[in-house]
PDB file of C-alpha atoms in Angstrom:
ATOM      1  CA  PHE A  83    -199.649-180.322  35.080  1.00 85.00           C
ATOM      2  CA  ASP A  84    -203.124-179.641  33.661  1.00 84.00           C
ATOM      3  CA  VAL A  85    -203.317-181.736  30.453  1.00 87.00           C
ATOM      4  CA  VAL A  86    -206.986-180.873  29.882  1.00 88.00           C
ATOM      5  CA  PHE A  87    -206.169-177.154  29.950  1.00 83.00           C
ATOM      6  CA  GLY A  88    -203.474-177.617  27.308  1.00 82.00           C
ATOM      7  CA  ARG A  89    -205.615-179.723  24.992  1.00 85.00           C
ATOM      8  CA  GLU A  90    -208.467-177.207  25.190  1.00 86.00           C
ATOM      9  CA  ARG A  91    -206.305-174.058  24.962  1.00 83.00           C
ATOM     10  CA  LEU A  92    -204.194-174.924  21.902  1.00 86.00           C
ATOM     11  CA  PRO A  93    -207.056-175.152  19.350  1.00 87.00           C
ATOM     12  CA  LYS A  94    -208.489-171.875  20.742  1.00 83.00           C
ATOM     13  CA  VAL A  95    -205.270-170.084  19.771  1.00 81.00           C
ATOM     14  CA  GLY A  96    -205.043-171.691  16.332  1.00 84.00           C
ATOM     15  CA  VAL A  97    -202.588-174.503  17.048  1.00 87.00           C
ATOM     16  CA  PRO A  98    -203.519-177.785  15.333  1.00 88.00           C
ATOM     17  CA  LEU A  99    -203.091-180.793  17.597  1.00 88.00           C
ATOM     18  CA  ASP A 100    -202.226-183.127  14.698  1.00 89.00           C
ATOM     19  CA  ARG A 101    -198.908-181.411  13.815  1.00 90.00           C
ATOM     20  CA  ARG A 102    -195.436-181.714  15.304  1.00 90.00           C
ATOM     21  CA  VAL A 103    -194.069-178.562  16.940  1.00 89.00           C
ATOM     22  CA  GLY A 104    -191.317-178.331  14.291  1.00 89.00           C
ATOM     23  CA  GLN A 105    -193.994-177.962  11.594  1.00 89.00           C
ATOM     24  CA  LEU A 106    -195.677-174.987  13.306  1.00 89.00           C
ATOM     25  CA  SER A 107    -195.157-171.296  12.605  1.00 85.00           C
ATOM     26  CA  GLY A 108    -193.150-169.152  15.010  1.00 82.00           C
ATOM     27  CA  GLY A 109    -196.320-167.702  16.490  1.00 81.00           C
ATOM     28  CA  GLN A 110    -197.833-171.151  16.970  1.00 86.00           C
ATOM     29  CA  ARG A 111    -194.639-172.421  18.635  1.00 86.00           C
ATOM     30  CA  ALA A 112    -194.740-169.435  21.015  1.00 85.00           C
ATOM     31  CA  GLN A 113    -198.362-170.287  21.852  1.00 84.00           C
ATOM     32  CA  VAL A 114    -197.361-173.906  22.555  1.00 88.00           C
ATOM     33  CA  ALA A 115    -194.572-172.738  24.883  1.00 87.00           C
ATOM     34  CA  LEU A 116    -196.942-170.379  26.695  1.00 85.00           C
ATOM     35  CA  CYS A 117    -199.586-173.088  26.957  1.00 87.00           C
ATOM     36  CA  LEU A 118    -197.067-175.529  28.454  1.00 88.00           C
ATOM     37  CA  ALA A 119    -195.978-172.920  30.992  1.00 88.00           C
ATOM     38  CA  LEU A 120    -199.576-172.042  31.880  1.00 87.00           C
ATOM     39  CA  ALA A 121    -200.599-175.705  32.178  1.00 88.00           C
ATOM     40  CA  LYS A 122    -198.139-176.016  35.062  1.00 89.00           C
ATOM     41  CA  ARG A 123    -200.394-173.520  36.890  1.00 88.00           C
ATOM     42  CA  PRO A 124    -197.549-171.397  38.263  1.00 90.00           C
ATOM     43  CA  ARG A 125    -198.153-168.575  40.709  1.00 91.00           C
ATOM     44  CA  LEU A 126    -195.271-166.666  39.105  1.00 93.00           C
ATOM     45  CA  LEU A 127    -194.390-166.855  35.410  1.00 91.00           C
ATOM     46  CA  LEU A 128    -191.113-165.318  34.211  1.00 92.00           C
ATOM     47  CA  LEU A 129    -190.933-164.591  30.481  1.00 90.00           C
ATOM     48  CA  ASP A 130    -187.726-163.293  28.898  1.00 90.00           C
ATOM     49  CA  GLU A 131    -188.244-161.715  25.455  1.00 88.00           C
ATOM     50  CA  PRO A 132    -191.116-164.029  24.474  1.00 87.00           C
ATOM     51  CA  LEU A 133    -192.257-161.600  21.745  1.00 83.00           C
ATOM     52  CA  ALA A 134    -188.900-160.975  20.063  1.00 82.00           C
ATOM     53  CA  SER A 135    -189.267-163.350  17.104  1.00 79.00           C
ATOM     54  CA  LEU A 136    -193.005-162.889  16.553  1.00 81.00           C
ATOM     55  CA  ASP A 137    -194.755-160.822  13.912  1.00 83.00           C
ATOM     56  CA  PRO A 138    -197.194-158.110  15.124  1.00 86.00           C
ATOM     57  CA  LEU A 139    -200.303-160.324  14.850  1.00 84.00           C
ATOM     58  CA  ALA A 140    -198.638-163.235  16.649  1.00 80.00           C
ATOM     59  CA  ARG A 141    -197.427-160.841  19.400  1.00 85.00           C
ATOM     60  CA  ARG A 142    -200.970-159.569  19.891  1.00 87.00           C
ATOM     61  CA  GLU A 143    -202.377-163.116  20.047  1.00 84.00           C
ATOM     62  CA  PHE A 144    -199.655-164.201  22.492  1.00 84.00           C
ATOM     63  CA  LEU A 145    -200.327-161.241  24.800  1.00 89.00           C
ATOM     64  CA  SER A 146    -204.076-161.810  24.594  1.00 87.00           C
ATOM     65  CA  THR A 147    -203.619-165.446  25.626  1.00 84.00           C
ATOM     66  CA  MET A 148    -201.360-164.378  28.489  1.00 87.00           C
ATOM     67  CA  VAL A 149    -203.810-161.706  29.714  1.00 89.00           C
ATOM     68  CA  ASP A 150    -206.702-164.195  29.584  1.00 86.00           C
ATOM     69  CA  ALA A 151    -204.689-166.681  31.652  1.00 84.00           C
ATOM     70  CA  VAL A 152    -203.813-164.020  34.235  1.00 87.00           C
ATOM     71  CA  ALA A 153    -207.487-163.026  34.483  1.00 87.00           C
ATOM     72  CA  GLU A 154    -208.499-166.662  35.090  1.00 85.00           C
ATOM     73  CA  THR A 155    -205.922-167.298  37.831  1.00 84.00           C
ATOM     74  CA  ALA A 156    -204.051-165.496  40.574  1.00 81.00           C
ATOM     75  CA  MET A 157    -200.834-165.734  38.558  1.00 89.00           C
ATOM     76  CA  THR A 158    -198.277-162.923  38.354  1.00 91.00           C
ATOM     77  CA  VAL A 159    -196.295-162.506  35.136  1.00 91.00           C
ATOM     78  CA  VAL A 160    -192.904-160.804  34.987  1.00 92.00           C
ATOM     79  CA  LEU A 161    -192.237-159.997  31.354  1.00 89.00           C
ATOM     80  CA  SER A 162    -188.885-158.783  30.074  1.00 89.00           C
ATOM     81  CA  SER A 163    -189.038-157.187  26.646  1.00 86.00           C
ATOM     82  CA  HIS A 164    -187.545-154.517  24.449  1.00 83.00           C
ATOM     83  CA  LEU A 165    -190.850-154.260  22.534  1.00 83.00           C
ATOM     84  CA  VAL A 166    -192.271-151.540  24.760  1.00 86.00           C
ATOM     85  CA  THR A 167    -195.223-150.547  22.582  1.00 83.00           C
ATOM     86  CA  ASP A 168    -196.676-154.052  22.904  1.00 81.00           C
ATOM     87  CA  LEU A 169    -196.326-153.952  26.677  1.00 83.00           C
ATOM     88  CA  GLU A 170    -198.227-150.697  27.138  1.00 82.00           C
ATOM     89  CA  ARG A 171    -201.558-152.530  26.750  1.00 82.00           C
ATOM     90  CA  VAL A 172    -200.801-155.268  29.296  1.00 87.00           C
ATOM     91  CA  CYS A 173    -198.417-153.983  31.994  1.00 89.00           C
ATOM     92  CA  ASP A 174    -199.637-152.946  35.425  1.00 90.00           C
ATOM     93  CA  HIS A 175    -196.133-152.013  36.615  1.00 93.00           C
ATOM     94  CA  LEU A 176    -192.972-150.941  34.836  1.00 93.00           C
ATOM     95  CA  LEU A 177    -189.394-151.476  35.933  1.00 92.00           C
ATOM     96  CA  VAL A 178    -186.647-149.972  33.765  1.00 91.00           C
ATOM     97  CA  LEU A 179    -183.193-151.452  34.290  1.00 88.00           C
ATOM     98  CA  HIS A 180    -179.971-150.137  32.800  1.00 87.00           C
ATOM     99  CA  ALA A 181    -176.556-151.616  33.562  1.00 86.00           C
ATOM    100  CA  GLY A 182    -178.094-153.613  36.403  1.00 87.00           C
ATOM    101  CA  ARG A 183    -179.571-150.553  38.112  1.00 90.00           C
ATOM    102  CA  VAL A 184    -183.210-149.595  38.561  1.00 92.00           C
ATOM    103  CA  GLN A 185    -183.894-146.348  36.707  1.00 91.00           C
ATOM    104  CA  VAL A 186    -187.605-146.144  37.497  1.00 91.00           C
ATOM    105  CA  PHE A 187    -190.240-148.434  39.025  1.00 94.00           C
ATOM    106  CA  ALA A 188    -193.942-147.723  39.606  1.00 94.00           C
ATOM    107  CA  GLU A 189    -197.430-148.489  38.379  1.00 94.00           C
ATOM    108  CA  THR A 190    -197.605-147.861  34.639  1.00 93.00           C
ATOM    109  CA  ASP A 191    -200.617-145.546  34.902  1.00 92.00           C
ATOM    110  CA  GLN A 192    -198.915-143.505  37.620  1.00 93.00           C
ATOM    111  CA  LEU A 193    -195.741-143.134  35.555  1.00 93.00           C
ATOM    112  CA  LEU A 194    -197.681-141.988  32.500  1.00 93.00           C
ATOM    113  CA  ALA A 195    -199.684-139.513  34.595  1.00 92.00           C
ATOM    114  CA  THR A 196    -196.643-137.974  36.300  1.00 93.00           C
ATOM    115  CA  HIS A 197    -194.419-137.568  33.238  1.00 94.00           C
ATOM    116  CA  LYS A 198    -194.853-135.092  30.384  1.00 94.00           C
ATOM    117  CA  ILE A 199    -193.022-133.950  27.297  1.00 94.00           C
ATOM    118  CA  LEU A 200    -192.430-130.198  27.350  1.00 92.00           C
ATOM    119  CA  ILE A 201    -191.475-128.101  24.346  1.00 92.00           C
ATOM    120  CA  GLY A 202    -190.302-124.575  24.924  1.00 87.00           C
ATOM    121  CA  PRO A 203    -187.493-122.033  24.878  1.00 82.00           C
ATOM    122  CA  GLY A 204    -184.115-123.359  23.714  1.00 77.00           C
ATOM    123  CA  GLY A 205    -180.802-123.564  25.466  1.00 67.00           C
ATOM    124  CA  PRO A 206    -179.168-125.838  28.019  1.00 62.00           C
ATOM    125  CA  ARG A 207    -179.319-123.273  30.844  1.00 72.00           C
ATOM    126  CA  ARG A 208    -182.952-123.206  31.733  1.00 74.00           C
ATOM    127  CA  PRO A 209    -184.349-121.816  34.961  1.00 76.00           C
ATOM    128  CA  LYS A 210    -186.461-123.954  37.256  1.00 83.00           C
ATOM    129  CA  ILE A 211    -189.775-124.741  35.565  1.00 85.00           C
ATOM    130  CA  ALA A 212    -192.893-124.448  37.691  1.00 84.00           C
ATOM    131  CA  GLY A 213    -194.654-127.812  38.053  1.00 87.00           C
ATOM    132  CA  VAL A 214    -191.545-129.881  37.252  1.00 89.00           C
ATOM    133  CA  ASP A 215    -189.753-132.040  39.831  1.00 90.00           C
ATOM    134  CA  GLU A 216    -187.080-133.481  37.547  1.00 90.00           C
ATOM    135  CA  VAL A 217    -185.877-133.217  33.965  1.00 90.00           C
ATOM    136  CA  VAL A 218    -185.341-136.858  33.044  1.00 93.00           C
ATOM    137  CA  HIS A 219    -183.979-136.167  29.569  1.00 92.00           C
ATOM    138  CA  ALA A 220    -183.453-133.024  27.509  1.00 89.00           C
ATOM    139  CA  THR A 221    -182.795-132.341  23.857  1.00 87.00           C
ATOM    140  CA  ASP A 222    -181.642-128.756  23.467  1.00 82.00           C
ATOM    141  CA  ALA A 223    -181.331-126.654  20.343  1.00 80.00           C
ATOM    142  CA  GLN A 224    -180.747-122.944  20.023  1.00 78.00           C
ATOM    143  CA  ARG A 225    -184.411-122.092  19.487  1.00 84.00           C
ATOM    144  CA  GLN A 226    -186.214-124.936  21.212  1.00 88.00           C
ATOM    145  CA  SER A 227    -185.797-127.503  23.977  1.00 88.00           C
ATOM    146  CA  THR A 228    -187.706-130.743  24.273  1.00 91.00           C
ATOM    147  CA  LEU A 229    -187.802-132.183  27.770  1.00 91.00           C
ATOM    148  CA  LEU A 230    -189.215-135.328  29.255  1.00 94.00           C
ATOM    149  CA  VAL A 231    -190.000-134.381  32.830  1.00 93.00           C
ATOM    150  CA  ARG A 232    -191.389-135.822  36.043  1.00 93.00           C
ATOM    151  CA  THR A 233    -194.111-133.467  37.190  1.00 91.00           C
ATOM    152  CA  ASN A 234    -195.611-132.589  40.553  1.00 84.00           C
ATOM    153  CA  ALA A 235    -199.187-131.650  41.411  1.00 73.00           C
ATOM    154  CA  GLN A 236    -198.730-128.015  40.389  1.00 76.00           C
ATOM    155  CA  ALA A 237    -199.579-126.511  37.007  1.00 77.00           C
ATOM    156  CA  ILE A 238    -196.712-126.413  34.527  1.00 81.00           C
ATOM    157  CA  GLU A 239    -195.454-123.030  33.444  1.00 81.00           C
ATOM    158  CA  PRO A 240    -197.495-121.798  30.419  1.00 82.00           C
ATOM    159  CA  ALA A 241    -194.372-120.926  28.374  1.00 83.00           C
ATOM    160  CA  TRP A 242    -193.947-124.658  27.790  1.00 89.00           C
ATOM    161  CA  GLU A 243    -196.169-126.675  25.437  1.00 90.00           C
ATOM    162  CA  GLN A 244    -197.197-129.858  27.228  1.00 90.00           C
ATOM    163  CA  ARG A 245    -197.761-133.286  25.682  1.00 92.00           C
ATOM    164  CA  ASP A 246    -198.631-136.677  27.123  1.00 92.00           C
ATOM    165  CA  VAL A 247    -195.874-139.253  27.148  1.00 93.00           C
ATOM    166  CA  SER A 248    -196.064-142.792  25.781  1.00 92.00           C
ATOM    167  CA  LEU A 249    -194.562-145.737  27.617  1.00 92.00           C
ATOM    168  CA  GLU A 250    -191.915-145.992  24.908  1.00 92.00           C
ATOM    169  CA  ASP A 251    -191.014-142.276  25.316  1.00 93.00           C
ATOM    170  CA  LEU A 252    -190.690-142.817  29.048  1.00 94.00           C
ATOM    171  CA  VAL A 253    -188.488-145.924  28.795  1.00 93.00           C
ATOM    172  CA  LEU A 254    -186.215-144.372  26.169  1.00 91.00           C
ATOM    173  CA  ALA A 255    -185.824-141.179  28.201  1.00 92.00           C
ATOM    174  CA  TYR A 256    -184.758-143.071  31.325  1.00 92.00           C
ATOM    175  CA  LEU A 257    -182.345-145.220  29.315  1.00 90.00           C
ATOM    176  CA  ALA A 258    -180.906-142.184  27.493  1.00 87.00           C
ATOM    177  CA  ALA A 259    -180.607-140.222  30.743  1.00 79.00           C
ATOM    178  CA  ASN A 260    -178.229-142.852  32.045  1.00 67.00           C
ATOM    179  CA  VAL A 261    -175.988-142.394  29.002  1.00 62.00           C
ATOM    180  CA  ASP A 262    -175.891-138.582  29.247  1.00 50.00           C
ATOM    181  CA  THR A 263    -173.486-136.694  31.430  1.00 43.00           C
ATOM    182  CA  PRO A 264    -174.659-136.144  35.023  1.00 44.00           C
ATOM    183  CA  THR A 265    -175.280-132.433  34.427  1.00 39.00           C
ATOM    184  CA  ASP A 266    -177.828-133.224  31.716  1.00 41.00           C
ATOM    185  CA  ARG A 267    -180.200-134.795  34.258  1.00 42.00           C
ATOM    186  CA  GLN A 268    -181.390-132.057  36.554  1.00 42.00           C
ATOM    187  CA  ASP A 269    -183.154-132.562  39.846  1.00 42.00           C
ATOM    188  CA  LEU A 270    -185.526-129.606  40.183  1.00 39.00           C
ATOM    189  CA  SER A 271    -187.144-130.571  43.469  1.00 37.00           C
ATOM    190  CA  ALA A 272    -185.217-127.902  45.423  1.00 32.00           C
TER     191      ALA A 272
END
């Protein structure tokens, strides 16, 4: 346990050393917990929903502290969270689990590059779309369909407006796809 690390780190993240933990704010308590975990100098740090009770500023400070610690060491952090927008800035890899099953796993940048939102002609019976390997999730109306798709290296058919996908869009689409009926998720790799 690296006591010197802890004593130096806490004031840097705004935690006064002259107060009991029970007198600290939620964000400060989270920083103390992270500091204690980091002072053990683990090679692997598992964090389960560490951001859930923090306000946006405290979440940002917590993640910044964590990223700094990872940069200083050879530590790997596995972070479980439902706050996807906060993770987009710090995750190298993404694993989406639903009902104990892996829905998608890859490097975050690769996932964002190979998925798109397409907006185009409506109706649930759509022909194969050039440039699309798989429709992960579809929202169909009579006049317009919105699809989150996994793309291939080819150009996407020009009849479809193409938008970049956020990490939150991607996670929600894979979670929603698992809830839909099997016919709603189409494999277009044939």
